[in-house]
CSV table of C-alpha atoms and ligand atoms in Angstrom, one decimal:
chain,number,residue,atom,x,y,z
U,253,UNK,CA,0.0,0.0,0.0
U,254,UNK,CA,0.8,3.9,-0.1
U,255,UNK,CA,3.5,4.4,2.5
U,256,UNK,CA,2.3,8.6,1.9
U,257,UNK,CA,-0.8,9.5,1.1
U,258,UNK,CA,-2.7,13.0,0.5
U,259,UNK,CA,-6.6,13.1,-0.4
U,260,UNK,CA,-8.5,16.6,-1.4
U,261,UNK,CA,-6.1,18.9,-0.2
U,262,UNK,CA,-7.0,22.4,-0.6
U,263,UNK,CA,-4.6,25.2,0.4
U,264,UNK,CA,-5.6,28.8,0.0
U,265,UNK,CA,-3.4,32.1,0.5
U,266,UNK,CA,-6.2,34.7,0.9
U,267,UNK,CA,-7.9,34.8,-1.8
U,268,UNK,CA,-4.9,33.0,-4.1
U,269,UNK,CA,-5.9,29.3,-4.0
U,270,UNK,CA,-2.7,26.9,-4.0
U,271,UNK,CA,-4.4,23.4,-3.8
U,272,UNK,CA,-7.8,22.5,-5.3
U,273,UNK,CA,-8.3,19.2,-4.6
U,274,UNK,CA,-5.0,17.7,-4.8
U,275,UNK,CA,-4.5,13.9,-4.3
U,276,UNK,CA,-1.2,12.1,-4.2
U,277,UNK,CA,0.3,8.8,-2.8
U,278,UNK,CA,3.6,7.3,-3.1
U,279,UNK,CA,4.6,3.3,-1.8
U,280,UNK,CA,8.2,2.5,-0.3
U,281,UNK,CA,10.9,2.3,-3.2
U,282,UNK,CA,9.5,4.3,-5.6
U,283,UNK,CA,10.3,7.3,-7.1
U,284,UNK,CA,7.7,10.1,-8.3
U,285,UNK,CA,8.2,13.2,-10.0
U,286,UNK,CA,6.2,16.2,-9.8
U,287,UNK,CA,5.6,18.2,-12.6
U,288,UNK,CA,4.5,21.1,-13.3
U,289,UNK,CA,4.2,25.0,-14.6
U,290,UNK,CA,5.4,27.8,-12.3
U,291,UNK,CA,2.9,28.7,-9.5
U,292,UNK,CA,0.8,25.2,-10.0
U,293,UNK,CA,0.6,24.2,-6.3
U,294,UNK,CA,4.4,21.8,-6.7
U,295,UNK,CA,5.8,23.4,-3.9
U,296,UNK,CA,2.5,23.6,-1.5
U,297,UNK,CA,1.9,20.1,-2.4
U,298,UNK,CA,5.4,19.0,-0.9
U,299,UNK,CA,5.2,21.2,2.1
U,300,UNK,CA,1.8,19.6,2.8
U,301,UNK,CA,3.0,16.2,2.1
U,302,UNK,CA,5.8,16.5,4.3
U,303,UNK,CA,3.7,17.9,7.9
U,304,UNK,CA,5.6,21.6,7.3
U,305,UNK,CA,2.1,23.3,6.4
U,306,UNK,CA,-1.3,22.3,7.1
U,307,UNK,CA,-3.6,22.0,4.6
U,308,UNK,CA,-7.3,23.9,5.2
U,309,UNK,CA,-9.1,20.9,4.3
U,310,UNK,CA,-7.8,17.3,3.0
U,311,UNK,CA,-5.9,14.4,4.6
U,312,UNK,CA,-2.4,13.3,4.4
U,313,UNK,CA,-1.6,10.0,5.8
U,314,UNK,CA,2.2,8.7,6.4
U,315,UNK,CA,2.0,5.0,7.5
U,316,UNK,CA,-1.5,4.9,8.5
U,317,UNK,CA,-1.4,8.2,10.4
U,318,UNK,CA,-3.0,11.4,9.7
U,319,UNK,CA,-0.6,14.2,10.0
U,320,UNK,CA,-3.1,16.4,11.6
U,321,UNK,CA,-4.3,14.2,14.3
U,322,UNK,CA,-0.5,14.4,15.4
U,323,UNK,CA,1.0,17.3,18.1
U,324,UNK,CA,3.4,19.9,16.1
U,325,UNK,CA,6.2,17.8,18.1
U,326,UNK,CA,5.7,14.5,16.9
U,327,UNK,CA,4.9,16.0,13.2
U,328,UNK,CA,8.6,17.7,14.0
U,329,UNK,CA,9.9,14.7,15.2
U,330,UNK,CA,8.7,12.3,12.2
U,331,UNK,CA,10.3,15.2,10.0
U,332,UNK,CA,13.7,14.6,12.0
U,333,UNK,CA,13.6,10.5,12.1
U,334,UNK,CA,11.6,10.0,8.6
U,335,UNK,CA,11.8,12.3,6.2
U,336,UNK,CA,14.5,13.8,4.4
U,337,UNK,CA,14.7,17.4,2.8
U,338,UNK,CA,16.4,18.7,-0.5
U,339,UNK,CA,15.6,22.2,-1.0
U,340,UNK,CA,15.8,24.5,-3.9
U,341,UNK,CA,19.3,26.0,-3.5
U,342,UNK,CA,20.6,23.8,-0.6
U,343,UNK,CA,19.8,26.0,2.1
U,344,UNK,CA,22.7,24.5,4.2
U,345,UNK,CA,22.8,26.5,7.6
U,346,UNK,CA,25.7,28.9,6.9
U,347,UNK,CA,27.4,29.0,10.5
U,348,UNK,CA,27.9,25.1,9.7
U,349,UNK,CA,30.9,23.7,8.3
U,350,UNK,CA,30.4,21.2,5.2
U,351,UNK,CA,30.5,17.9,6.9
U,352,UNK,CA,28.6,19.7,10.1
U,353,UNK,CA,25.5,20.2,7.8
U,354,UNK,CA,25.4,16.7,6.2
U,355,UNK,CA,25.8,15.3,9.9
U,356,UNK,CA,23.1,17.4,11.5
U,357,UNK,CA,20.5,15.1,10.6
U,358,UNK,CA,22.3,12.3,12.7
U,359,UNK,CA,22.8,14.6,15.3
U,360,UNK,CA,19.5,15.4,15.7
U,361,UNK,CA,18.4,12.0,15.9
U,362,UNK,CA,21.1,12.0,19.2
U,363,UNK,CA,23.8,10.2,16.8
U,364,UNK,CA,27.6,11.0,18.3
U,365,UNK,CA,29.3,13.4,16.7
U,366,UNK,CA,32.4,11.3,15.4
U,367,UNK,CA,30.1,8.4,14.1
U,368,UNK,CA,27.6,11.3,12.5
U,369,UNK,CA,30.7,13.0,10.7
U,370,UNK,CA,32.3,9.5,9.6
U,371,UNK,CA,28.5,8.7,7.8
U,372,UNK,CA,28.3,11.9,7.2
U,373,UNK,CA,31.7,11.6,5.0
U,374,UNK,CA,30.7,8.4,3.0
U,375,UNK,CA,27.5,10.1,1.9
U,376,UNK,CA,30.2,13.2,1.0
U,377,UNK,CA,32.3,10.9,-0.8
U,378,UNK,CA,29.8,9.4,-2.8
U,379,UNK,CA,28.4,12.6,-4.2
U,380,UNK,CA,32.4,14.1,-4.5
U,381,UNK,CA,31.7,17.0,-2.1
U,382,UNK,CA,34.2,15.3,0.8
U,383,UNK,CA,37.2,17.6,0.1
U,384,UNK,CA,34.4,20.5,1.0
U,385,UNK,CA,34.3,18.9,5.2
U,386,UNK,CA,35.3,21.9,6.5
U,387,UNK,CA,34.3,24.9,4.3
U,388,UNK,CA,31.0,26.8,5.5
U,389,UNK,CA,28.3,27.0,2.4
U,390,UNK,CA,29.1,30.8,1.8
U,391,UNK,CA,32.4,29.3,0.1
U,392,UNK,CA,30.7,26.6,-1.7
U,393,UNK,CA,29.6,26.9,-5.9
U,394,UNK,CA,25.5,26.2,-6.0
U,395,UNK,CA,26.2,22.8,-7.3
U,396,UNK,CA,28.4,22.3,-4.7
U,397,UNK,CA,25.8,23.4,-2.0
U,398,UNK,CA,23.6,21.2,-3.2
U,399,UNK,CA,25.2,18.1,-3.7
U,400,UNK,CA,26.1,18.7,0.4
U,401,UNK,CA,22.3,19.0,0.6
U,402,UNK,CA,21.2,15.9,-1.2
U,403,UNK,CA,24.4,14.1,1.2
U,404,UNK,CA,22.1,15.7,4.0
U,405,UNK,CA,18.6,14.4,3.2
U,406,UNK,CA,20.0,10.9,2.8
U,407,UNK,CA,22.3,10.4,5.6
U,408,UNK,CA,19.6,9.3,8.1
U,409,UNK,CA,18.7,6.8,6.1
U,410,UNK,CA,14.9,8.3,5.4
U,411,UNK,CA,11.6,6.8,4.7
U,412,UNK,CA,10.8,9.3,2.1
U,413,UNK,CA,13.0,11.9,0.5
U,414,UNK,CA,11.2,15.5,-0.9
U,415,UNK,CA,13.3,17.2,-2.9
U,416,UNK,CA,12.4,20.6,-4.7
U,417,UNK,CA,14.3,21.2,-7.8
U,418,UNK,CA,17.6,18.9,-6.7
U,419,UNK,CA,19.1,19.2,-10.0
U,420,UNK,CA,18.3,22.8,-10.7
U,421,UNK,CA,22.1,23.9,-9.7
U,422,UNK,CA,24.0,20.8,-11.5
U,423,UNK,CA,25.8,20.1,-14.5
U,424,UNK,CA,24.9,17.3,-16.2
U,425,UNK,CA,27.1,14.8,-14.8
U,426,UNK,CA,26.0,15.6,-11.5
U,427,UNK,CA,22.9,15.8,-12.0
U,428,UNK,CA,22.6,12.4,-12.8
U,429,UNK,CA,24.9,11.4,-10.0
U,430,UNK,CA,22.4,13.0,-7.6
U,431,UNK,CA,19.4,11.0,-9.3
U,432,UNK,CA,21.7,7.9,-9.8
U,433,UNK,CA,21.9,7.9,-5.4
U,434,UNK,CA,18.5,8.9,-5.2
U,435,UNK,CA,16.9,6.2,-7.3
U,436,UNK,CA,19.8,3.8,-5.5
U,437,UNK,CA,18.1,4.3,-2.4
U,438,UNK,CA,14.9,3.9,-3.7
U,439,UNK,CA,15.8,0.4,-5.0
U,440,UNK,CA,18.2,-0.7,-1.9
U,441,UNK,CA,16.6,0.7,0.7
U,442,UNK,CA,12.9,1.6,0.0
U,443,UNK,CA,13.3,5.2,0.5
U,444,UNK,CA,10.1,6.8,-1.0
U,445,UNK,CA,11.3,9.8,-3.5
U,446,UNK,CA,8.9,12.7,-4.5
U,447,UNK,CA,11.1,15.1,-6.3
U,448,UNK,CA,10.0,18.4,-8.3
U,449,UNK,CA,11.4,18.8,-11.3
U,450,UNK,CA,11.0,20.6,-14.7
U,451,UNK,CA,13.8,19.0,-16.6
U,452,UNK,CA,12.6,15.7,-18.6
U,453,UNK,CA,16.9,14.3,-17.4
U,454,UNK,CA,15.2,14.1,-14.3
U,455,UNK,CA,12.4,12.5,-15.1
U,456,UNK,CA,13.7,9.7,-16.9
U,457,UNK,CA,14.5,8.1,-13.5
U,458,UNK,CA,11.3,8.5,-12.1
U,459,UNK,CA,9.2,5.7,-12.1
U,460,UNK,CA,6.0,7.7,-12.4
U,461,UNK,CA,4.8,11.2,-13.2
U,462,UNK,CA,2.3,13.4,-12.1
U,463,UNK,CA,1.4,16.9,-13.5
U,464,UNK,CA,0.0,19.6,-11.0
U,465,UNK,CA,-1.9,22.2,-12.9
U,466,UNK,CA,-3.9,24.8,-10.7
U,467,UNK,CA,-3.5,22.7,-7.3
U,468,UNK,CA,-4.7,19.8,-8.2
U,469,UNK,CA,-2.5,16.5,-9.7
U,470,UNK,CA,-2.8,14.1,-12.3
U,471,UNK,CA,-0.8,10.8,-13.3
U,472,UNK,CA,0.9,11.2,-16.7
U,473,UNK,CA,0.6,8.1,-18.9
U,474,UNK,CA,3.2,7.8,-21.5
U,475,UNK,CA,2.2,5.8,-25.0
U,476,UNK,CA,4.7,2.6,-25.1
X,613,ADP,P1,4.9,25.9,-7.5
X,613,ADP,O1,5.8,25.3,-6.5
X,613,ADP,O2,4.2,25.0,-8.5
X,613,ADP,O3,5.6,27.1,-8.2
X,613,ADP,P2,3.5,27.0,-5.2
X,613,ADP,O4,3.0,25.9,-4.4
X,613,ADP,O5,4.8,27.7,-4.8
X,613,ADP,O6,3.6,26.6,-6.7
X,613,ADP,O7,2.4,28.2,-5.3
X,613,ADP,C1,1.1,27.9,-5.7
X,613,ADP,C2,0.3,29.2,-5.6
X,613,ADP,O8,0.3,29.6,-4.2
X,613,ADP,C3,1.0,30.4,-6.4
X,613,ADP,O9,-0.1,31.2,-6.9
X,613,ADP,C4,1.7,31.1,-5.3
X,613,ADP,O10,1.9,32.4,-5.6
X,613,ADP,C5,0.9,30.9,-4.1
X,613,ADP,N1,1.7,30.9,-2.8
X,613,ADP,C6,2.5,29.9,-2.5
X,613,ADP,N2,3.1,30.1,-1.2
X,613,ADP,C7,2.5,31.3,-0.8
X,613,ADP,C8,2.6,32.1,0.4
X,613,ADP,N3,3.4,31.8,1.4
X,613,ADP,N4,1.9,33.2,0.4
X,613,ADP,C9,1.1,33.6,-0.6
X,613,ADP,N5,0.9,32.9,-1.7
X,613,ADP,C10,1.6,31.8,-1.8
X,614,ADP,P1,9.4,27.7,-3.5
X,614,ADP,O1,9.9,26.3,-3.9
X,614,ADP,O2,8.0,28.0,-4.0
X,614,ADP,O3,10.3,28.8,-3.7
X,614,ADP,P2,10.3,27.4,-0.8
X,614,ADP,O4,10.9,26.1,-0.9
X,614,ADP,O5,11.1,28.6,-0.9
X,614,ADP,O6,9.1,27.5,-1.9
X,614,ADP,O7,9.5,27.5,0.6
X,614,ADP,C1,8.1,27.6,0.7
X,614,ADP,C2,7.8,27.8,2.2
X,614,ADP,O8,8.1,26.7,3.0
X,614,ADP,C3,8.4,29.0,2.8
X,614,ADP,O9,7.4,29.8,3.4
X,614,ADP,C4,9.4,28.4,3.9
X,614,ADP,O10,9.3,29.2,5.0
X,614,ADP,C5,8.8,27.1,4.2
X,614,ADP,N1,9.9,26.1,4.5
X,614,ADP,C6,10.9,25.8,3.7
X,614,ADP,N2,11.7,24.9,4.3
X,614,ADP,C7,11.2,24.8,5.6
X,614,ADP,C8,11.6,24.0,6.7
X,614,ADP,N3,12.7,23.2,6.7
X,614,ADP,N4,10.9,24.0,7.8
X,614,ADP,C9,9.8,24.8,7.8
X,614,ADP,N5,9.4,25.5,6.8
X,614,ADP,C10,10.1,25.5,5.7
């Protein structure tokens, strides 16, 4: 079954509606990407998804659970032990040193610091960012920056990874390395991926599609 679920969700900001309806779901191991024109709910949908807003009316379910029948502190807490974040642009915390930002996941799950750094360093190594351990984001390129924040969301080992644009800084080589690790996980571990996108490289690893158009979603099918 659907390890993450949303049904009906409708967002509003004032009068600017966001979500109209939306549904979603995604099971362990797969990999869905979100599609979509500027301003079509992507972003709202994720955010909902992942507990960080709540939707005005709808359901979002994560293992059985509906988000909103949760406390804001065990919503914050299954955002620390399940979920993972990439972010448009990184957003690495600045007064953190490389390998201190890809750790800080572990950390906050009460991981030591030496065993969070060494995990945190295989996960660097893997996307070519470990030479970067101990410069602070200010001094790192965008693609940089973000391959530390794709290290970050996966380090915990997450049920379900959200990433927003994860490619959108890369060159093509690395962009395919980030979706190469992302997919891995996917496949090895379960990890449930629901990544925006707007780049059809992306989408090729994706294992479904669904287009968001005025807050509400839609599975692409694809002749054969
Ligand atoms: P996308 O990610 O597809 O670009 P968003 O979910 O960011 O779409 O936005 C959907 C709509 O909601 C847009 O019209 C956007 O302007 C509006 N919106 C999103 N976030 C806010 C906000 N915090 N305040 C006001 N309007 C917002
Ligand atoms: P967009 O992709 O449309 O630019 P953003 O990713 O910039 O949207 O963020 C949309 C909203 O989500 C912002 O209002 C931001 O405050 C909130 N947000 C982003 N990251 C987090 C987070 N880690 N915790 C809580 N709120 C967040």
């Amino acid at each position: 079954g659907s390890l993450l679920a949303a049904h009906g969700l409708h967002k509003s900001y004032g009068s600017n509606s966001a979500l109209d309806g939306a549904s979603f779901s995604v099971h362990p191991g797969e990999v869905v990407a979100v599609m979509g024109p500027s301003g079509s709910g992507k972003s709202t949908l994720l955010h909902c998804l992942a507990g960080i807003i709540t939707p005005d009316a709808g359901t979002v379910t994560y293992g059985g659970r509906e988000l909103s029948t949760m406390s804001d502190a065990e919503r914050s807490a299954l955002r620390r032990t399940d979920f993972g974040f990439v972010f448009q642009f990184g957003r690495l915390v600045p007064e953190l040193t490389g390998v201190e930002n890809v750790a800080l996941p572990l950390r906050l799950n009460g991981v030591k610091r030496r065993e969070a750094e060494r995990t945190a360093l295989e996960w660097m190594r893997r996307l070519e960012v470990e030479d970067l351990a101990a410069q602070r984001p200010g001094e790192m390129s965008g693609g940089q920056g973000q391959r530390m924040a794709v290290a970050r969301a996966l380090v915990a080992s997450p049920k379900v990874v959200f990433a927003d644009e994860p490619t959108g800084a890369l060159d093509s080589l690395n962009g395919e390395r980030v979706m190469e690790l992302l997919t891995e996980s996917a496949r090895t571990a379960g990890t449930a991926v629901v990544l925006v996108t707007h780049e059809a490289r992306v989408a090729a690893y994706s294992d479904r599609d669904v287009a968001v158009r005025d807050g509400r979603c839609r599975d692409l099918a694809y002749a054969v």
